[in-house]
Coordinates of C-alpha atoms in Angstrom, one line a residue:
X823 CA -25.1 -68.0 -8.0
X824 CA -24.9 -68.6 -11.4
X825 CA -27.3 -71.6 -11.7
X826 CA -30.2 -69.1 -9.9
X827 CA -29.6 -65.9 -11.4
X828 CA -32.1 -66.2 -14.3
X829 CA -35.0 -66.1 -11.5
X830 CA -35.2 -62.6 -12.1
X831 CA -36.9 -63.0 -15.5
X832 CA -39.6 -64.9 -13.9
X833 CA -42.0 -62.1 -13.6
X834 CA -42.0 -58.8 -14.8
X835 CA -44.2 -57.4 -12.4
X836 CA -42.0 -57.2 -9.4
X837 CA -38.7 -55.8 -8.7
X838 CA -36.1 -58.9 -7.4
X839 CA -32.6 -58.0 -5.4
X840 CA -30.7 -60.7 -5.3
X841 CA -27.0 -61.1 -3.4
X842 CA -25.3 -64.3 -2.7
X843 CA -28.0 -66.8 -1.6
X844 CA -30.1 -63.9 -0.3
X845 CA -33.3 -63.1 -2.3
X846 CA -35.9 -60.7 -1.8
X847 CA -38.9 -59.9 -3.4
X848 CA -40.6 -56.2 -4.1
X849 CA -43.8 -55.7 -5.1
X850 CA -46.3 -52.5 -4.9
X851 CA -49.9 -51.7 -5.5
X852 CA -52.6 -48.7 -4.5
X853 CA -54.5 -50.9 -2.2
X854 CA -54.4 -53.9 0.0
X855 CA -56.9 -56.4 -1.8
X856 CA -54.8 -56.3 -5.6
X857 CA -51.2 -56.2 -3.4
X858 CA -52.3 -59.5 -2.0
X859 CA -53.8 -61.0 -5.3
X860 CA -51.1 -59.9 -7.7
X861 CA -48.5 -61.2 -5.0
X862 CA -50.0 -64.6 -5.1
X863 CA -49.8 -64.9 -8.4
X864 CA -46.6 -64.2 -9.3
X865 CA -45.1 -66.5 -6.8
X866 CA -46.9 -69.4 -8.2
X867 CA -45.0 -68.1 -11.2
X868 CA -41.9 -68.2 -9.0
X869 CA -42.5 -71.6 -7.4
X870 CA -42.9 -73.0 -11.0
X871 CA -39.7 -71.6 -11.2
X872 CA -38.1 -73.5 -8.8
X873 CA -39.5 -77.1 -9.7
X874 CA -38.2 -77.1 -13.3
X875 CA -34.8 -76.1 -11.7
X876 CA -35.3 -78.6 -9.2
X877 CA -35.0 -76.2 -6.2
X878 CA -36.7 -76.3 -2.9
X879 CA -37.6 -73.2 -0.6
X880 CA -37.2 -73.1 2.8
X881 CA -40.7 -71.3 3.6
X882 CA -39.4 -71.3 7.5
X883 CA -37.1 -69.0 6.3
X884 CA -39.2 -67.3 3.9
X885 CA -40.9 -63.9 5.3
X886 CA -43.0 -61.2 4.0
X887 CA -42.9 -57.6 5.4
X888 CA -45.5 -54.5 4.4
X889 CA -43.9 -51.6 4.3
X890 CA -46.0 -48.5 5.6
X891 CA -45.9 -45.2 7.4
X892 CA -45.5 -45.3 10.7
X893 CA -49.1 -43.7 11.0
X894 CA -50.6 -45.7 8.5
X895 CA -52.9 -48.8 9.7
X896 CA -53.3 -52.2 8.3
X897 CA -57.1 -52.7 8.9
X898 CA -56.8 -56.4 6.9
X899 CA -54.8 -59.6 6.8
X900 CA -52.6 -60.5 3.8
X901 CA -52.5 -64.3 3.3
X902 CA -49.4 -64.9 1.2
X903 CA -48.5 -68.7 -0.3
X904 CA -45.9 -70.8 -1.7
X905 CA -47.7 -74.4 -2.5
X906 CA -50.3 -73.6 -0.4
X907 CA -48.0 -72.8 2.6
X908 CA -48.4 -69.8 3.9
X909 CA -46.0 -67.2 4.7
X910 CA -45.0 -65.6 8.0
X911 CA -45.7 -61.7 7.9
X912 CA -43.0 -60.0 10.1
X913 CA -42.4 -56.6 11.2
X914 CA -39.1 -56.4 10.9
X915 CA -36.3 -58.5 9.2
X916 CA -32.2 -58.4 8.8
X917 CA -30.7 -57.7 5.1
X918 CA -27.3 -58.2 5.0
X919 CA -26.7 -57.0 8.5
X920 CA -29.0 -54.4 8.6
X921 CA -32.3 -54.6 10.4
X922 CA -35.2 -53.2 8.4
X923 CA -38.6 -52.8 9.8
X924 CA -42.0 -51.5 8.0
X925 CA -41.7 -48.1 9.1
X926 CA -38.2 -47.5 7.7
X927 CA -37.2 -45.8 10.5
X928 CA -33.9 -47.4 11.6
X929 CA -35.3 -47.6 14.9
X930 CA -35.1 -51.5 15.5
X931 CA -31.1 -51.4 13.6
X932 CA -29.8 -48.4 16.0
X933 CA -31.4 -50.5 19.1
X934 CA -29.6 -53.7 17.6
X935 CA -26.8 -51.7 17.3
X936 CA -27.0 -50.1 21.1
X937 CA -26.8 -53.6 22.6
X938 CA -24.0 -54.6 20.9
X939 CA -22.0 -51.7 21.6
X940 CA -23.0 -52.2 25.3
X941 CA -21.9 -55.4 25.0
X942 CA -18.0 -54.2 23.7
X943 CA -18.6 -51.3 26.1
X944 CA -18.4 -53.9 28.9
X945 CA -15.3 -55.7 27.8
X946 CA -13.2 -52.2 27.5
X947 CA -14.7 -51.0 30.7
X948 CA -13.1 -54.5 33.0
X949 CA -9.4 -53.9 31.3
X950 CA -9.0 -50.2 31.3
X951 CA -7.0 -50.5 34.6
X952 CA -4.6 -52.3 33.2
X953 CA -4.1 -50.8 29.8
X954 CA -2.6 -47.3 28.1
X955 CA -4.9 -45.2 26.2
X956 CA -3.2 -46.3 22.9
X957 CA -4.5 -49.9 23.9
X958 CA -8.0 -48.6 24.7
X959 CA -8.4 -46.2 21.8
X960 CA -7.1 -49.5 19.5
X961 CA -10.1 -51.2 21.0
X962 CA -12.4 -48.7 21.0
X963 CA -11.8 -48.8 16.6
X964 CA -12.0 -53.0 16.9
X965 CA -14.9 -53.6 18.9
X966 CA -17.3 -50.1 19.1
X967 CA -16.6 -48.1 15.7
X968 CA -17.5 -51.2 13.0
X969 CA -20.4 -50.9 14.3
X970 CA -21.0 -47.0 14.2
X971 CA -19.3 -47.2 10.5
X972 CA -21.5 -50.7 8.8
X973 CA -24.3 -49.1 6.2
X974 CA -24.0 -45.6 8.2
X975 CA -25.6 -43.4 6.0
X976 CA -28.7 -45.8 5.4
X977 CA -29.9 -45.7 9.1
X978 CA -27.8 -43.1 10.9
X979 CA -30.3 -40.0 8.5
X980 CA -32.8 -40.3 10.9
X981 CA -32.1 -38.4 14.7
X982 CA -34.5 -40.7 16.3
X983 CA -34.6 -40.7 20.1
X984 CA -32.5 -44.4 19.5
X985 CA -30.0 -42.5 17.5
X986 CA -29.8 -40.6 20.8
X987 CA -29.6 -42.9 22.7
X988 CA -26.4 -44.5 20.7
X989 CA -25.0 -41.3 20.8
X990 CA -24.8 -41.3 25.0
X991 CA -23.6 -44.9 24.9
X992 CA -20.5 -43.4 22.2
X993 CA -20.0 -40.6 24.4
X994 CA -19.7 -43.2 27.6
X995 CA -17.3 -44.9 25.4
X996 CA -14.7 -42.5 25.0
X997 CA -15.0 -41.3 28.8
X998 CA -14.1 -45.0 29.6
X999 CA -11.0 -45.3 27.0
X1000 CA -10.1 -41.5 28.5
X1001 CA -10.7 -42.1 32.0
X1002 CA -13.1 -39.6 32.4
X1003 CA -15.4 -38.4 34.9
X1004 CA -19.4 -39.5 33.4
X1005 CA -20.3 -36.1 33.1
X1006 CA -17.0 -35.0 31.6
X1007 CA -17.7 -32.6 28.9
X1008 CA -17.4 -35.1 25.7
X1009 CA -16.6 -32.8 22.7
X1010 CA -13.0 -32.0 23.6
X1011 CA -12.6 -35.5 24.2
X1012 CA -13.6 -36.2 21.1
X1013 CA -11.3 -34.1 19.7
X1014 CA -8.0 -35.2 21.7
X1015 CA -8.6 -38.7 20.3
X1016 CA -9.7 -37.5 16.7
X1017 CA -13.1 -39.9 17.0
X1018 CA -15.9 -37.8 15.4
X1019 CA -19.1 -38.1 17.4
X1020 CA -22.2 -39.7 16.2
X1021 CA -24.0 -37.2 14.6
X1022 CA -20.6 -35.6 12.3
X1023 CA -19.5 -39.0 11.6
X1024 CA -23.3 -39.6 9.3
X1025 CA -22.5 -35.8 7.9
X1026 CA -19.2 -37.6 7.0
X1027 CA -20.1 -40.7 5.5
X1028 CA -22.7 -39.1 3.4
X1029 CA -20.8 -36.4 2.0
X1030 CA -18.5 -38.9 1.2
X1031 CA -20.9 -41.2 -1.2
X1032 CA -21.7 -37.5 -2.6
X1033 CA -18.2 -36.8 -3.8
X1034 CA -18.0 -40.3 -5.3
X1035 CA -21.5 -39.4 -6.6
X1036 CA -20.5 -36.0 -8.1
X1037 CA -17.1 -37.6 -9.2
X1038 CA -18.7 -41.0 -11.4
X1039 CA -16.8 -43.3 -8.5
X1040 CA -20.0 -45.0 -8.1
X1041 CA -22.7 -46.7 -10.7
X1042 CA -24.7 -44.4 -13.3
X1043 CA -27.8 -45.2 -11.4
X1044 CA -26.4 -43.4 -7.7
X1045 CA -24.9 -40.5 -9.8
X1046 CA -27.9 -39.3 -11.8
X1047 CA -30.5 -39.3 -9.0
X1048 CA -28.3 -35.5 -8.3
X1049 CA -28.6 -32.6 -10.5
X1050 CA -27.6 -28.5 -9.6
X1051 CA -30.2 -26.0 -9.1
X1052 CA -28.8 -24.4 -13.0
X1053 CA -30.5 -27.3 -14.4
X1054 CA -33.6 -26.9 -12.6
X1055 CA -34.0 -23.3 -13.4
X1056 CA -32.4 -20.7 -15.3
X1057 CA -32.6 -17.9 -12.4
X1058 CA -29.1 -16.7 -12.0
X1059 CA -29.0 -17.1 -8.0
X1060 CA -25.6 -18.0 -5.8
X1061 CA -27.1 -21.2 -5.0
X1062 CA -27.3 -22.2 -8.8
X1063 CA -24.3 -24.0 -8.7
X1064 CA -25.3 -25.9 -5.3
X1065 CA -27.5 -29.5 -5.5
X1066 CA -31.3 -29.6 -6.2
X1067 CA -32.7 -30.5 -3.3
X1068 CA -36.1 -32.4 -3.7
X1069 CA -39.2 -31.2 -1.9
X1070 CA -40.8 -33.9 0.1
X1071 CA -44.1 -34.8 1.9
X1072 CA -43.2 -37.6 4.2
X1073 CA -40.8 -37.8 6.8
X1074 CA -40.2 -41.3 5.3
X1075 CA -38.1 -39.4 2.4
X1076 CA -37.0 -36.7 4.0
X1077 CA -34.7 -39.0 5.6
X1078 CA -33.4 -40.6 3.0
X1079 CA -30.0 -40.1 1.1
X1080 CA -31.7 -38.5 -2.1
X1081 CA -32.8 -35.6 0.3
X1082 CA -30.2 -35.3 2.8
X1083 CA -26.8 -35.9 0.0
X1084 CA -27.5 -32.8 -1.2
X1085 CA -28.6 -30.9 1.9
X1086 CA -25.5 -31.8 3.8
X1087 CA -23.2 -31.5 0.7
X1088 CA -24.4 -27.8 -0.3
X1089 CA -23.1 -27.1 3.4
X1090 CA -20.0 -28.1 3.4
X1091 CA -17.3 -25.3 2.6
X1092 CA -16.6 -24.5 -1.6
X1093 CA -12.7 -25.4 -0.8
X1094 CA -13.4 -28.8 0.6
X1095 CA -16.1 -29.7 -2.1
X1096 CA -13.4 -28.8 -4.6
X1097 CA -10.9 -31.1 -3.3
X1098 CA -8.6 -33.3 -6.2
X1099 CA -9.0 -36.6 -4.8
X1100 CA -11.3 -38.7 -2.4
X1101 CA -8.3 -39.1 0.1
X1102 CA -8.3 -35.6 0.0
X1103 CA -11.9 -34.7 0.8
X1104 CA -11.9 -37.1 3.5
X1105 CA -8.5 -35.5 5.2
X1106 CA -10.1 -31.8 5.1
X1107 CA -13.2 -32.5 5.9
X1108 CA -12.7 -34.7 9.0
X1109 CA -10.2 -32.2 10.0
X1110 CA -13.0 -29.9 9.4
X1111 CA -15.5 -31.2 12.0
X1112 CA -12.8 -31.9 14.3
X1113 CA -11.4 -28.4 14.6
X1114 CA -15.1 -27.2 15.6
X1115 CA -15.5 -29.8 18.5
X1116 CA -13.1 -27.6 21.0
X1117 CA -14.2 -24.3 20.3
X1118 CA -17.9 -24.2 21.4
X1119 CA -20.8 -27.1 22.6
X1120 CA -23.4 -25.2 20.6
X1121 CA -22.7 -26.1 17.7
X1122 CA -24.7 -29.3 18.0
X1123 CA -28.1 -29.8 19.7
X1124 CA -26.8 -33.3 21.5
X1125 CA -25.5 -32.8 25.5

């Protein structure tokens, strides 16, 4: 790590993130034609880089993605090279466990994440006979809930129909580790084995990384992207003392932590935002979503 990490003064053009041995590359432009040709360029830089530090690059292993809306089209080829070798565009590709594809939608990480459950589902579903709920609800946390809980509130902000669709395979889930009817009603189930379904457990997470936000538990950079509507404007309004939230034009942001922190945050209840201590927040507000699982379905839009 420490005989690489000087790469990132090898261009000031692009924007490297670097973890472990794990590099990757940003760089932006208005249109197709100078992305490509500034690109180019700055990885000759790059592979310079690596022969006066006497480095070789895997380009098998070396990817490029272009990142666009999901209505956008790509009417033209990008030809990236290292040494004249060229490099594989992808759709999609995994960063540190997470899959991220060029619509940053989540979609192809929630389906990853789908099978995988399905997979644990299976294992919990052949031994349930033979085990008491303690057991099952044990697994349940081991093999199923990792998996809800890894980088939650980067993919889990957008309700696509996969995010639906992970929801139903939870749901199955705790009918199994309950044994359940399949159409048993799932919210009180929920409840009696304090598991918070899909949808409250990403309102959890996030307002979570908000309190650490609000509280400077996290670096400077998270904690001033969030400002209060007082600093915005002077009008003396009851929400003046709630977060900005930023307007936004795109989908692509609207589901993105910047927009929903705030959103979900200025909805929780004044007494729980003013908790003392993380531990705290986290004990009244899960209680908080729990109590409203058994008194009535509608409070969420998922059946």
């Amino acid at each position: 790590i420490l005989y690489i990490n000087d790469i990132v003064n090898v261009s000031n053009l692009c924007n490297i993130v670097m973890f472990s041995d794990d590099t990757n590359i940003f760089f932006n432009d208005n249109t197709l034609l100078n992305l490509e040709n500034r690109t180019n360029q700055e990885l000759i830089k790059i592979s310079r880089w690596f022969k006066l530090n006497k480095l070789s690059l895997n380009v098998k292993k070396t990817n490029f993605i272009i990142f666009r809306t999901k209505i956008k089209s790509i009417n033209s080829d990008i030809k990236l090279f290292i040494d004249s070798v060229p490099i594989t565009q992808v759709k999609e590709t995994k960063f540190l466990g997470v899959i991220i594809n060029e619509s940053l939608n989540w979609s192809s990480h929630m389906h990853a994440v789908k099978l995988k459950v399905m997979k644990s589902l299976g294992v919990i579903r052949r031994i349930k006979q033979n085990v008491p709920l303690y057991v099952l609800r044990m697994l349940y946390f081991t093999l199923i809930q990792p998996y809800f809980d890894y980088c939650n509130i980067v993919w889990s902000l957008n309700k696509t129909t996969v995010f639906v669709e992970l929801f139903r395979c939870q749901k199955k889930a705790i009918r199994i580790i309950t044994n359940s009817k399949w159409n048993a009603h799932s919210r009180p189930i929920f409840a009696h084995c304090n598991i918070l379904p899909l949808d409250n457990l990403s309102n959890f997470y996030v307002a979570c990384f908000m309190y650490r936000c609000l509280h400077n538990l996290l670096p400077a950079y998270f904690c001033d992207i969030f400002t209060i509507n007082a600093n915005i404007h002077l009008h003396n309004t009851r929400q003046k003392n709630n977060l900005h939230i930023v307007s936004h034009r795109l989908n692509t942001r609207k589901f993105t932590i910047r927009f929903q922190g705030p959103l979900i945050w200025n909805s929780i209840n004044t007494d729980i935002r003013n908790s003392d201590s993380l531990f705290t927040f986290k004990k009244k507000l899960k209680a908080s979503f729990l109590s409203t699982l058994s008194i009535t379905e509608s409070s969420t839009h998922f059946t």
